[in-house]
């Protein structure tokens, strides 16, 4: 259910060879998506993974209807989450999977009044006999097959929740480290951030706390034929979402196509190897078309002036000299020459190359 393939060609991705995405776009959408009660969902996944099987004794048989109906209802919620999560949101994914698995072995359950007369499918699952009372080897073999299918399905659902938690709890702080200097990092710098992140001193209890893929993946090189062209692509097949997101993250690091949280609105946007920015280009409601990038740079500059003495002095001196220029007490060339000189002084003061008092005295002249 959660498996799919992806064709990578530079900064373009084709999911299942069809839907086109920009590299990093799927990860950005998941980072920006709000999922509720992930810890609770994960705990329930672990619980059902441990208990979801054909009843082994009559005590379990008497509780089986409650177990199966509860599991069907619970996993319907997980399947809805999957259907709303990219890239599955553009796929025709299967639903009601647990009920279909149980109906594949309908012989094992009592018929009931709510059975669908047309499809012969059960909607309730009452157990005839527990497995410890079965002596027929063929029936027991079928029960083992059913249990394997139930185990595989429950594991797949649990891994999906783990993959979403990993994005929120591991990918997100890693990306914050990558973007902490407000610029693109080169390969060596990226390697150092990754090494430091993997070596961070903490007790890692869960797999989703590790920056690693889930599931299995295979790579081949294939020609993807489109209507007018053909593209040579890296073709990956993934059994899980987490496998895809891991590859997308590291390809994004290579090509500088990475999600980033906007420093103004707090939503994620995609950096696409152009000019680095801490802010997105979404328009702010009620601001006459101004964007987060417009307002964010103003706020960033204002914060620097407020909190950095060197920038505060520079701002005041700039205003004074600009006023002189506007009053024609300085020519344009004189003002431009002073502006270059002032920037050089500010950098030296910030780097401790000149004393602050000397900087204040010189920049005011």
PDB file of N, CA and C in Angstrom, residues 28 31 175 179-180 182 258-263 267-271 276-280 282:
ATOM      1  N   UNK A  28       8.915  19.088   1.740  1.00  0.00           N
ATOM      2  CA  UNK A  28       8.438  20.409   2.198  1.00  0.00           C
ATOM      3  C   UNK A  28       6.963  20.367   2.572  1.00  0.00           C
ATOM      4  N   UNK A  31       6.561  18.451   5.907  1.00  0.00           N
ATOM      5  CA  UNK A  31       7.027  19.273   7.018  1.00  0.00           C
ATOM      6  C   UNK A  31       6.002  20.338   7.385  1.00  0.00           C
ATOM      7  N   UNK A 175      17.552  19.979   9.372  1.00  0.00           N
ATOM      8  CA  UNK A 175      17.469  21.079   8.415  1.00  0.00           C
ATOM      9  C   UNK A 175      17.727  22.422   9.090  1.00  0.00           C
ATOM     10  N   UNK A 179      20.577  25.084   7.859  1.00  0.00           N
ATOM     11  CA  UNK A 179      20.253  26.460   7.474  1.00  0.00           C
ATOM     12  C   UNK A 179      20.690  27.493   8.513  1.00  0.00           C
ATOM     13  N   UNK A 180      21.381  27.067   9.556  1.00  0.00           N
ATOM     14  CA  UNK A 180      21.656  27.955  10.691  1.00  0.00           C
ATOM     15  C   UNK A 180      22.538  29.150  10.317  1.00  0.00           C
ATOM     16  N   UNK A 182      22.319  30.733   7.425  1.00  0.00           N
ATOM     17  CA  UNK A 182      21.583  31.537   6.434  1.00  0.00           C
ATOM     18  C   UNK A 182      22.316  31.614   5.092  1.00  0.00           C
ATOM     19  N   UNK A 258      16.070  22.458  -0.917  1.00  0.00           N
ATOM     20  CA  UNK A 258      15.773  22.040   0.449  1.00  0.00           C
ATOM     21  C   UNK A 258      14.612  22.832   1.049  1.00  0.00           C
ATOM     22  N   UNK A 259      13.776  22.171   1.845  1.00  0.00           N
ATOM     23  CA  UNK A 259      12.740  22.908   2.574  1.00  0.00           C
ATOM     24  C   UNK A 259      13.363  23.770   3.668  1.00  0.00           C
ATOM     25  N   UNK A 260      12.737  24.903   3.925  1.00  0.00           N
ATOM     26  CA  UNK A 260      13.180  25.788   5.007  1.00  0.00           C
ATOM     27  C   UNK A 260      11.975  26.447   5.645  1.00  0.00           C
ATOM     28  N   UNK A 261      12.032  26.619   6.942  1.00  0.00           N
ATOM     29  CA  UNK A 261      10.941  27.297   7.646  1.00  0.00           C
ATOM     30  C   UNK A 261      11.114  28.802   7.514  1.00  0.00           C
ATOM     31  N   UNK A 262      10.055  29.465   7.082  1.00  0.00           N
ATOM     32  CA  UNK A 262      10.090  30.922   6.929  1.00  0.00           C
ATOM     33  C   UNK A 262      10.257  31.583   8.291  1.00  0.00           C
ATOM     34  N   UNK A 263      11.195  32.509   8.373  1.00  0.00           N
ATOM     35  CA  UNK A 263      11.448  33.204   9.627  1.00  0.00           C
ATOM     36  C   UNK A 263      10.390  34.227   9.983  1.00  0.00           C
ATOM     37  N   UNK A 267       5.871  29.044   8.171  1.00  0.00           N
ATOM     38  CA  UNK A 267       5.533  27.944   7.279  1.00  0.00           C
ATOM     39  C   UNK A 267       6.760  27.556   6.453  1.00  0.00           C
ATOM     40  N   UNK A 268       6.730  26.337   5.943  1.00  0.00           N
ATOM     41  CA  UNK A 268       7.856  25.871   5.137  1.00  0.00           C
ATOM     42  C   UNK A 268       7.731  26.330   3.691  1.00  0.00           C
ATOM     43  N   UNK A 269       8.875  26.564   3.075  1.00  0.00           N
ATOM     44  CA  UNK A 269       8.946  26.845   1.648  1.00  0.00           C
ATOM     45  C   UNK A 269      10.179  26.140   1.099  1.00  0.00           C
ATOM     46  N   UNK A 270      10.298  26.098  -0.220  1.00  0.00           N
ATOM     47  CA  UNK A 270      11.372  25.338  -0.851  1.00  0.00           C
ATOM     48  C   UNK A 270      12.429  26.273  -1.415  1.00  0.00           C
ATOM     49  N   UNK A 271      13.659  26.132  -0.911  1.00  0.00           N
ATOM     50  CA  UNK A 271      14.794  26.824  -1.511  1.00  0.00           C
ATOM     51  C   UNK A 271      15.177  26.066  -2.784  1.00  0.00           C
ATOM     52  N   UNK A 276      19.772  32.538  -1.540  1.00  0.00           N
ATOM     53  CA  UNK A 276      19.341  32.018  -0.245  1.00  0.00           C
ATOM     54  C   UNK A 276      18.525  33.087   0.482  1.00  0.00           C
ATOM     55  N   UNK A 277      17.464  32.652   1.121  1.00  0.00           N
ATOM     56  CA  UNK A 277      16.640  33.586   1.899  1.00  0.00           C
ATOM     57  C   UNK A 277      16.081  32.868   3.124  1.00  0.00           C
ATOM     58  N   UNK A 278      15.933  33.605   4.186  1.00  0.00           N
ATOM     59  CA  UNK A 278      15.311  33.066   5.395  1.00  0.00           C
ATOM     60  C   UNK A 278      13.796  33.215   5.363  1.00  0.00           C
ATOM     61  N   UNK A 279      13.263  33.824   4.285  1.00  0.00           N
ATOM     62  CA  UNK A 279      11.838  34.130   4.248  1.00  0.00           C
ATOM     63  C   UNK A 279      11.222  33.676   2.929  1.00  0.00           C
ATOM     64  N   UNK A 280       9.939  33.298   2.993  1.00  0.00           N
ATOM     65  CA  UNK A 280       9.230  32.845   1.799  1.00  0.00           C
ATOM     66  C   UNK A 280       8.641  34.043   1.050  1.00  0.00           C
ATOM     67  N   UNK A 282       5.331  34.235   0.204  1.00  0.00           N
ATOM     68  CA  UNK A 282       3.874  34.288   0.363  1.00  0.00           C
ATOM     69  C   UNK A 282       3.433  35.719   0.676  1.00  0.00           C
TER      70      UNK A 282
END
